[in-house]
Tab-separated table of C-alpha atoms in Angstrom:
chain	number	residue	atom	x	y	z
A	85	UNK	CA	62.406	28.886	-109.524
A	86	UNK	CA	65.572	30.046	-107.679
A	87	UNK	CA	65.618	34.105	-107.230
A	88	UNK	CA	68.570	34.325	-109.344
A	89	UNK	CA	67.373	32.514	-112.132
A	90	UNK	CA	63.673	34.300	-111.930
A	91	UNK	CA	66.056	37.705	-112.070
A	92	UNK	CA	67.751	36.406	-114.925
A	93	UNK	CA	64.803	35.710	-116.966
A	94	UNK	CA	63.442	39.271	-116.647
A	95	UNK	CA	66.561	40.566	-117.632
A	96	UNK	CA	66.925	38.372	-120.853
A	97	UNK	CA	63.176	39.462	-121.613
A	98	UNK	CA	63.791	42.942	-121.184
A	99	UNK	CA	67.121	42.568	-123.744
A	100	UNK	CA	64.553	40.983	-126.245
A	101	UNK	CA	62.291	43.212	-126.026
A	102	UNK	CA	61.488	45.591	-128.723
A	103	UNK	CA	62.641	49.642	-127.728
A	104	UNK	CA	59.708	51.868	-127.548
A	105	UNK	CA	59.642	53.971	-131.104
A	106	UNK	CA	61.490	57.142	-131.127
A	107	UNK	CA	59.124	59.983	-130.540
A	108	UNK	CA	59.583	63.074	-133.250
A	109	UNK	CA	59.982	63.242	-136.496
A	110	UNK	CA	63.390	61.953	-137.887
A	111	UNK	CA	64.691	62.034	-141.677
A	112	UNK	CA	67.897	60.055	-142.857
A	113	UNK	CA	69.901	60.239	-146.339
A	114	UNK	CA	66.496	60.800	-148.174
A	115	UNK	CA	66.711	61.240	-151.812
A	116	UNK	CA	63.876	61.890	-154.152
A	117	UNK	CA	65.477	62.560	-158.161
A	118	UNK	CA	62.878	63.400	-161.085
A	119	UNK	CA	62.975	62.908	-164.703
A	120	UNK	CA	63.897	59.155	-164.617
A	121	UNK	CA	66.817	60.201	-161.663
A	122	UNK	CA	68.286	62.785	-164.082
A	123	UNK	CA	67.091	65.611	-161.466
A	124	UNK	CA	67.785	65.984	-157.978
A	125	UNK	CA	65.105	67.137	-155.954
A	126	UNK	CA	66.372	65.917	-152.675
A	127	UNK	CA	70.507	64.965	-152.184
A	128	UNK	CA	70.670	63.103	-149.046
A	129	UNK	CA	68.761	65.363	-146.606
A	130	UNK	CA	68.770	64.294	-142.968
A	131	UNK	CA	67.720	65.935	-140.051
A	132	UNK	CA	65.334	65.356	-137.342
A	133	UNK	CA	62.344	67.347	-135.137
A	134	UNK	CA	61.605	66.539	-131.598
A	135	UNK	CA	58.311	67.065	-130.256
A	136	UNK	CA	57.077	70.464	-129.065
A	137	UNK	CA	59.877	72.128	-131.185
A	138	UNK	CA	59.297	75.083	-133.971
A	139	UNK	CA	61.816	74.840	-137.021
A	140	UNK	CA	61.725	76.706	-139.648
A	141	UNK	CA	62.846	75.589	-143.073
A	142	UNK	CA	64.201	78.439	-145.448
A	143	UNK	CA	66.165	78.442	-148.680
A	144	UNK	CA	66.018	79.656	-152.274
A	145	UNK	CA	63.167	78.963	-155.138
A	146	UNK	CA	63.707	75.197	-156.293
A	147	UNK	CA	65.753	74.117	-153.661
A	148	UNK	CA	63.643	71.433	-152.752
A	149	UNK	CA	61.580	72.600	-149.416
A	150	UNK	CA	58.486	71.724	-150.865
A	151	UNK	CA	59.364	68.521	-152.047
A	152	UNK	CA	60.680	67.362	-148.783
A	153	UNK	CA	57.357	68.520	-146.970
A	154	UNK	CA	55.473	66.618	-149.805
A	155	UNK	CA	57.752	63.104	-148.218
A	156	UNK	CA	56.503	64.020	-145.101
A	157	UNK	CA	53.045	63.752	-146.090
A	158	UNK	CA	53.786	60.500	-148.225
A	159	UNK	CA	52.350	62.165	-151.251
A	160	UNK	CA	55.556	61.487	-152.796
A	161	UNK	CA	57.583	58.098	-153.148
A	162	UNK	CA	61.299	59.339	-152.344
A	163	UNK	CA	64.254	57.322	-153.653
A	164	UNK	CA	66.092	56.323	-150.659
A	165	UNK	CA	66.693	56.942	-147.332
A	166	UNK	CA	64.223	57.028	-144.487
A	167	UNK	CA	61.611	58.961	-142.741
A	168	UNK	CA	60.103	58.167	-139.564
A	169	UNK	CA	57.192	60.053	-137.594
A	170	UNK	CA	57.083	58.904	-134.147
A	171	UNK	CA	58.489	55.902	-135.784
A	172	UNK	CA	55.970	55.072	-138.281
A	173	UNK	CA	56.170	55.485	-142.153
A	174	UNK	CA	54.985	58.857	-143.390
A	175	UNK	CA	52.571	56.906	-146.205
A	176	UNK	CA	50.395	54.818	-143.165
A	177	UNK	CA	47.052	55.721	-142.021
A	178	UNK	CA	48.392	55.785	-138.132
A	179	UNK	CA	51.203	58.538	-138.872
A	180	UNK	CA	48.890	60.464	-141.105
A	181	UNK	CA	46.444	60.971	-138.198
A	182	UNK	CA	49.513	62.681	-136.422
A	183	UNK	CA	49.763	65.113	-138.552
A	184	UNK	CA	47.725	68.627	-140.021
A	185	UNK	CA	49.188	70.008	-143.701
A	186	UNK	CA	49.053	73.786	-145.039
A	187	UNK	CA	50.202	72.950	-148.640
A	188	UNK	CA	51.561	76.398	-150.587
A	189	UNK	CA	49.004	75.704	-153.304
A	190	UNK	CA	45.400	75.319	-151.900
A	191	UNK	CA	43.006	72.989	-153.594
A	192	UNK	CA	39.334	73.089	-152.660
A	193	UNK	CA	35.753	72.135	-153.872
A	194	UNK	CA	35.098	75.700	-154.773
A	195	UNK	CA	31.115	74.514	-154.762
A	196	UNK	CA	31.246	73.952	-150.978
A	197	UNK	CA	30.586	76.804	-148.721
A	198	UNK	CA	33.391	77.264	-146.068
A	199	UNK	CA	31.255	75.672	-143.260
A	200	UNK	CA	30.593	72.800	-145.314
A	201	UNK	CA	34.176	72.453	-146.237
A	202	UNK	CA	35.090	72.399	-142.655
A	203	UNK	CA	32.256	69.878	-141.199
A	204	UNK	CA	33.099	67.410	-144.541
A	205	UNK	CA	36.937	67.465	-143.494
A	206	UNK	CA	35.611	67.225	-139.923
A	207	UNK	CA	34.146	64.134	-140.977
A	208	UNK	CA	36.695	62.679	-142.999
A	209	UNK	CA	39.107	63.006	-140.109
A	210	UNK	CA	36.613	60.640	-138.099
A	211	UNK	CA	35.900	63.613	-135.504
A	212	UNK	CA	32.234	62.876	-133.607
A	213	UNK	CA	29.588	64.405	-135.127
A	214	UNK	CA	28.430	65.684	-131.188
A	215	UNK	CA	31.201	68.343	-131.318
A	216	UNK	CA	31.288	68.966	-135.473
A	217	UNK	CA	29.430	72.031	-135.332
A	218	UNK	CA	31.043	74.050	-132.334
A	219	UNK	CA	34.901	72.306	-133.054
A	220	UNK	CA	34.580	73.889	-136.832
A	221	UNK	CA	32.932	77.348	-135.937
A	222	UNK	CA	35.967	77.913	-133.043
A	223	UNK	CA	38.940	77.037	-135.329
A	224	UNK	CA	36.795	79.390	-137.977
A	225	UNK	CA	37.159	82.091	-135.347
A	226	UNK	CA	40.666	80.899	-134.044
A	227	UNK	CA	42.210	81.785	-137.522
A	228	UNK	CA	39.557	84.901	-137.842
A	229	UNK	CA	37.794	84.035	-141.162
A	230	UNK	CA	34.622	86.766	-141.078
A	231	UNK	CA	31.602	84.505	-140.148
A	232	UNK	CA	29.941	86.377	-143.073
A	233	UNK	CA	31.880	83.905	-145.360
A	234	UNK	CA	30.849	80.932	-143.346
A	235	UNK	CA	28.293	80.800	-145.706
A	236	UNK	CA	29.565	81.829	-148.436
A	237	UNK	CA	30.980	79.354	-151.813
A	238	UNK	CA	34.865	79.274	-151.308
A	239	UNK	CA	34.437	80.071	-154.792
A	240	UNK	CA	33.868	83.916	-153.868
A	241	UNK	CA	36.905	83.441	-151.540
A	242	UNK	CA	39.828	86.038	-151.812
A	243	UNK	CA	42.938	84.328	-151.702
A	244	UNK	CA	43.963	85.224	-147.857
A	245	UNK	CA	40.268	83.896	-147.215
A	246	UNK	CA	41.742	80.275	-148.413
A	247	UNK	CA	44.481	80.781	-146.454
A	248	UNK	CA	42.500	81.319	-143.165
A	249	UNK	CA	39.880	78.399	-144.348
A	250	UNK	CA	42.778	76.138	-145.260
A	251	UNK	CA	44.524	76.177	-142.084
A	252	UNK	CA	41.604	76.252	-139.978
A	253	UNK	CA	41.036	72.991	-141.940
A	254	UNK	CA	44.893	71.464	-141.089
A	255	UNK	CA	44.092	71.923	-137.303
A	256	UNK	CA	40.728	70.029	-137.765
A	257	UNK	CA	41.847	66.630	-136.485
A	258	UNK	CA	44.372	67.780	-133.526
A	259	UNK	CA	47.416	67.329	-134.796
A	260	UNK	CA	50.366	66.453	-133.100
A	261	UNK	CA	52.775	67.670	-136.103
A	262	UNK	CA	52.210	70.425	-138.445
A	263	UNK	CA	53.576	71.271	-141.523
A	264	UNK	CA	52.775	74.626	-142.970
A	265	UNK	CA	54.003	75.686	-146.622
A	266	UNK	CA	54.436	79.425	-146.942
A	267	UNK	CA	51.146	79.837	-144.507
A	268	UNK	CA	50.842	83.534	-144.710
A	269	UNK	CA	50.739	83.409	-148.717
A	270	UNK	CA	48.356	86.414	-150.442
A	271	UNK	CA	47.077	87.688	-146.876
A	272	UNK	CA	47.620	91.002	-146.118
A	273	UNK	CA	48.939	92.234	-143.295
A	274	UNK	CA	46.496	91.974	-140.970
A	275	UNK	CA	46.107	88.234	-142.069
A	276	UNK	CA	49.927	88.058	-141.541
A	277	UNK	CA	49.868	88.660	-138.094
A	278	UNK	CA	46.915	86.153	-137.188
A	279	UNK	CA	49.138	83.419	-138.651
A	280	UNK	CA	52.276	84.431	-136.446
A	281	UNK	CA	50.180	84.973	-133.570
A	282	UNK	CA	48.343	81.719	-134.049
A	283	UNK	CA	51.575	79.722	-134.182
A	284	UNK	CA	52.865	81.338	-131.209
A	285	UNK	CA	49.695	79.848	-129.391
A	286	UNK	CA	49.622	76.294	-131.222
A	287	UNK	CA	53.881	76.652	-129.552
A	288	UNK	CA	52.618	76.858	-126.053
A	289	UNK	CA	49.768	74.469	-126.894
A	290	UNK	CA	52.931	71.870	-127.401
A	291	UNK	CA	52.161	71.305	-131.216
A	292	UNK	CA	55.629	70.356	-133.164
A	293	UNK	CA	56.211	72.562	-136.163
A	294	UNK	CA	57.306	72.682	-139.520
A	295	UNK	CA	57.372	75.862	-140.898
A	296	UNK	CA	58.484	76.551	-144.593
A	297	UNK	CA	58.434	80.154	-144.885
A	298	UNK	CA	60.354	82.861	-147.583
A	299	UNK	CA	59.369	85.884	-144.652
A	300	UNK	CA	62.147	85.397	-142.809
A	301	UNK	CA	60.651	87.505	-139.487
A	302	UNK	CA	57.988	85.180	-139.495
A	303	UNK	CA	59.971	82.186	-138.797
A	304	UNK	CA	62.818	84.323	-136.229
A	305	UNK	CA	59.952	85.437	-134.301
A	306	UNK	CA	58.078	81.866	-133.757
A	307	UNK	CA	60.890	79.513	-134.384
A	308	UNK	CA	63.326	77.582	-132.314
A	309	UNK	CA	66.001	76.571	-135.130
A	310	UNK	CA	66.275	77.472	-138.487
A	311	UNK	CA	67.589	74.797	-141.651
A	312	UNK	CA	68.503	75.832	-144.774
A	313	UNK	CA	67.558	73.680	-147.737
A	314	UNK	CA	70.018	74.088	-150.338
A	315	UNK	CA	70.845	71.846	-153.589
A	316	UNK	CA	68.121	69.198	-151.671
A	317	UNK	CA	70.335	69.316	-149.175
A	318	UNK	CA	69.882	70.837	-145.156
A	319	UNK	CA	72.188	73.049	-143.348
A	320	UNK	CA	71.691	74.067	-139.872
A	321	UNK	CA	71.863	77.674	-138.785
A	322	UNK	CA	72.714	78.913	-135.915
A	323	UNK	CA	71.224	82.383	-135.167
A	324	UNK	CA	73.129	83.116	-132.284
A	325	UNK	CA	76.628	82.869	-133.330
A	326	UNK	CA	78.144	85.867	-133.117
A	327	UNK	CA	80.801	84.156	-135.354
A	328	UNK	CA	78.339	83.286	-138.191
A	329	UNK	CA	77.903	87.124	-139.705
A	330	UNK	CA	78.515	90.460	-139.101
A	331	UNK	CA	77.170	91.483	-135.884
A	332	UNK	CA	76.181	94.870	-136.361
A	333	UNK	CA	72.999	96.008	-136.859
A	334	UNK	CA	70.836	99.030	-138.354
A	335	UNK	CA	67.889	100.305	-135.962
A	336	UNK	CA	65.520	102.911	-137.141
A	337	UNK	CA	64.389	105.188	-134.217
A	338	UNK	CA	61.887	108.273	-134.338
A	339	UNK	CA	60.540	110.497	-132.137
A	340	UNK	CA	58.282	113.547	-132.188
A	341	UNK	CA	59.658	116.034	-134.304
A	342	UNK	CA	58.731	119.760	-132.772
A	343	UNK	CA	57.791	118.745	-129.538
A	344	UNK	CA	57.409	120.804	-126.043
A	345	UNK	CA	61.413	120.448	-125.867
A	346	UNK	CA	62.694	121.113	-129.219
A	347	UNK	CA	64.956	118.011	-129.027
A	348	UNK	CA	66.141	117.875	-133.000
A	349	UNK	CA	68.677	115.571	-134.547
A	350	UNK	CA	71.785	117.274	-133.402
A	351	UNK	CA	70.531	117.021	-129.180
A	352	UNK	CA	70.084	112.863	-130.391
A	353	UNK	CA	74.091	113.071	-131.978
A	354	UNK	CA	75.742	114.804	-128.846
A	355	UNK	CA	73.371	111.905	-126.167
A	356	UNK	CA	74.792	108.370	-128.380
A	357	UNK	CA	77.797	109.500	-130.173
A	358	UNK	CA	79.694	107.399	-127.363
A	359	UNK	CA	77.161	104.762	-127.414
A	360	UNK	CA	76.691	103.443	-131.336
A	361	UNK	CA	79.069	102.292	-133.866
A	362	UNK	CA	77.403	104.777	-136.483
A	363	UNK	CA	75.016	107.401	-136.998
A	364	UNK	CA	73.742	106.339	-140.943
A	365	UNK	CA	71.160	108.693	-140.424
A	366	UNK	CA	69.894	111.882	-138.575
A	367	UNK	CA	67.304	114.455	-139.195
A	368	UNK	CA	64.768	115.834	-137.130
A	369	UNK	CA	62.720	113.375	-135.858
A	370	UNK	CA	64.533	110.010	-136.967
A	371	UNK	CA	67.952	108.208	-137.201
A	372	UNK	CA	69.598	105.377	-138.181
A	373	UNK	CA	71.869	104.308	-135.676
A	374	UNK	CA	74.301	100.776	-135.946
A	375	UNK	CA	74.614	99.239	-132.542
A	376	UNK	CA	75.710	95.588	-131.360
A	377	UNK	CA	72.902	94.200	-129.860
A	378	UNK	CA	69.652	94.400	-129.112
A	379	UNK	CA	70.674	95.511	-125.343
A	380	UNK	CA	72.422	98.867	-126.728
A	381	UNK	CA	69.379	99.531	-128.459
A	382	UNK	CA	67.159	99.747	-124.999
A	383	UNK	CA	69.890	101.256	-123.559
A	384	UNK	CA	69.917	104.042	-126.221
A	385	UNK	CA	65.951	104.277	-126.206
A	386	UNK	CA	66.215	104.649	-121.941
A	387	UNK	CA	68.447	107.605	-122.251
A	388	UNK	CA	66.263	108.943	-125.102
A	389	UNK	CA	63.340	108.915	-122.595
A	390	UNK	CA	64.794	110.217	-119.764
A	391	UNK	CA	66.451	112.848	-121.817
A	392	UNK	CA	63.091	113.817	-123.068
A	393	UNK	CA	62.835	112.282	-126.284
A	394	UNK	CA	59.207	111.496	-127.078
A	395	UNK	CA	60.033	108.102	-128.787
A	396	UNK	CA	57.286	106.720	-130.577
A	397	UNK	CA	58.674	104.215	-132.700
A	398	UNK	CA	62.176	101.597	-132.250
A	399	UNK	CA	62.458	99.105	-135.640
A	400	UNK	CA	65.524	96.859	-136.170
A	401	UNK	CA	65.901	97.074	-140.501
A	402	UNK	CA	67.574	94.032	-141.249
A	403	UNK	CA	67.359	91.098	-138.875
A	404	UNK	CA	69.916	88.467	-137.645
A	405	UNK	CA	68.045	85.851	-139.442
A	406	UNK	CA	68.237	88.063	-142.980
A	407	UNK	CA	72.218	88.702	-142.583
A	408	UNK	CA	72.824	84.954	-141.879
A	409	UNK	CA	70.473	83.931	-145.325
A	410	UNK	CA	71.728	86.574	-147.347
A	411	UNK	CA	75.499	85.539	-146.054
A	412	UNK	CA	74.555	81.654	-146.895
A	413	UNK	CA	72.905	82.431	-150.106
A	414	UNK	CA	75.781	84.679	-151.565
């Protein structure tokens, strides 16, 4: 065969060819109505996740978050539209294996002890049995259930205990995608800060996220973008737009009152009065000062410091993320 024509061939079989499945999650027009289509769960909701990326999903009570994360899993026949998940349907076993779930309202055999739980969902996600015992006892300590309850019915479980069992559980078969559903629900705070920390390690571990959250630091602090769902509908927002809301915000500093220097309120007023949009607040040992930016604010705590200050504690009250939902939602 001529050169030409042999270079033709592969070109006309590389046209043909199929293209290799888009990687990521991607959702198009999807529609999902109740009560015979007379309710609207979901009104055409399209967006799309690409792999190794955090976003978080907020929006008000009803407005459809959990409905849309319940298509993802294929528990739930949608309308119309479309998802994909590395280019398979959401309802087939191959995409399923892609993914761990955190649903918002935990179901268990409340007969099983915790271990149990974990080894029969070990099982079920056709892990070997060689590793069962040591891969369910780490991700028992990754989430930090007490190994006192290891043993113990989930029955006697407190409600952040499921929690902590229940994700442990949703990281059992490796997930590539994850889709949590108000993860942090009935733990206190200590429980509160193992999830965010844990999802700040699955994000350098390269996991893809889905997080449906209503604690809005949560998802600023481990998220890369943030989509409102609103009438079944999603809205990107963009957190660093200075053009999106007001840019001003309240920080809360203190420092200790009666120390070796006597600095009190009015020393603080006479060092930033040239350096803040507004002193809110200012007695002896704390003020509420409205800057700009996070970069005024350490600018404002240096000169504390150097001026003598003993600063012990710098809080931001309201964050960007909370100004741009309450702006959306009003």
């Amino acid at each position: 065969m001529p050169e030409t024509e042999a270079l033709q061939e592969s070109t006309d079989l590389l046209t043909l060819s199929p293209l290799a499945p888009v990687q990521g999650i991607v959702v198009t027009d999807l529609v999902k109505t109740y009560k015979g289509g007379k309710k609207r769960a979901l009104n055409g909701l399209s967006l799309s996740v690409a792999p190794g990326e955090a976003v978080g999903l907020v929006g008000p009570n009803g407005a459809g978050k959990t409905t849309f994360l319940s298509c993802l899993m294929g528990f739930l026949r949608y309308d119309s539209g479309n998802i994909e998940i590395d280019g398979l349907p959401p309802d087939c076993l191959e995409a399923r294996r892609l993914v761990g779930y955190l649903p918002e309202r935990l179901t268990f055999d409340r007969w099983m002890t915790g271990r149990d739980y974990m080894h029969y969902h070990h099982e079920l996600a056709g892990m070997p049995e060689s590793v069962r015992k040591y891969e369910c006892e780490e991700l028992l300590r990754r989430v930090e259930l007490d190994a006192a309850a290891w043993g113990q019915a989930v029955k006697k479980y407190s409600r952040g205990m499921l929690q902590r069992l229940g994700f442990a559980q949703a990281l059992l078969s490796k997930p590539k995608y994850l889709l949590l559903d108000e993860p942090a629900s009935g733990m206190d705070p200590g429980g509160v800060l193992v999830v965010r920390n844990l999802l700040k390690e699955l994000r350098k571990e390269g996991l893809t996220i889905i997080l449906n959250s209503h604690q809005l630091d949560q998802i600023e602090k481990v998220c890369d973008r943030v989509i409102m769902i609103e009438a079944g509908a999603a809205k990107p927002i963009d957190t660093a737009s200075d053009s999106a809301v007001d840019t001003t915000f309240d920080f809360c500093i203190k420092w200790l009152n009666g120390s070796h220097d006597g600095h009190r309120a009015e020393d603080l007023g006479a060092l930033v009065q040239r350096h803040v949009i507004a002193i809110k607040d200012l007695n002896d040992g704390q003020a509420i000062l409205t800057l700009h930016s996070d970069r005024e604010a350490a600018t404002i705590l240096k000169m504390m410091v150097q001026s003598g200050f003993e600063v012990h504690n710098l809080s931001l009250l309201e964050t960007r993320l909370e100004k741009l939902f309450a702006k959306k939602s009003s």
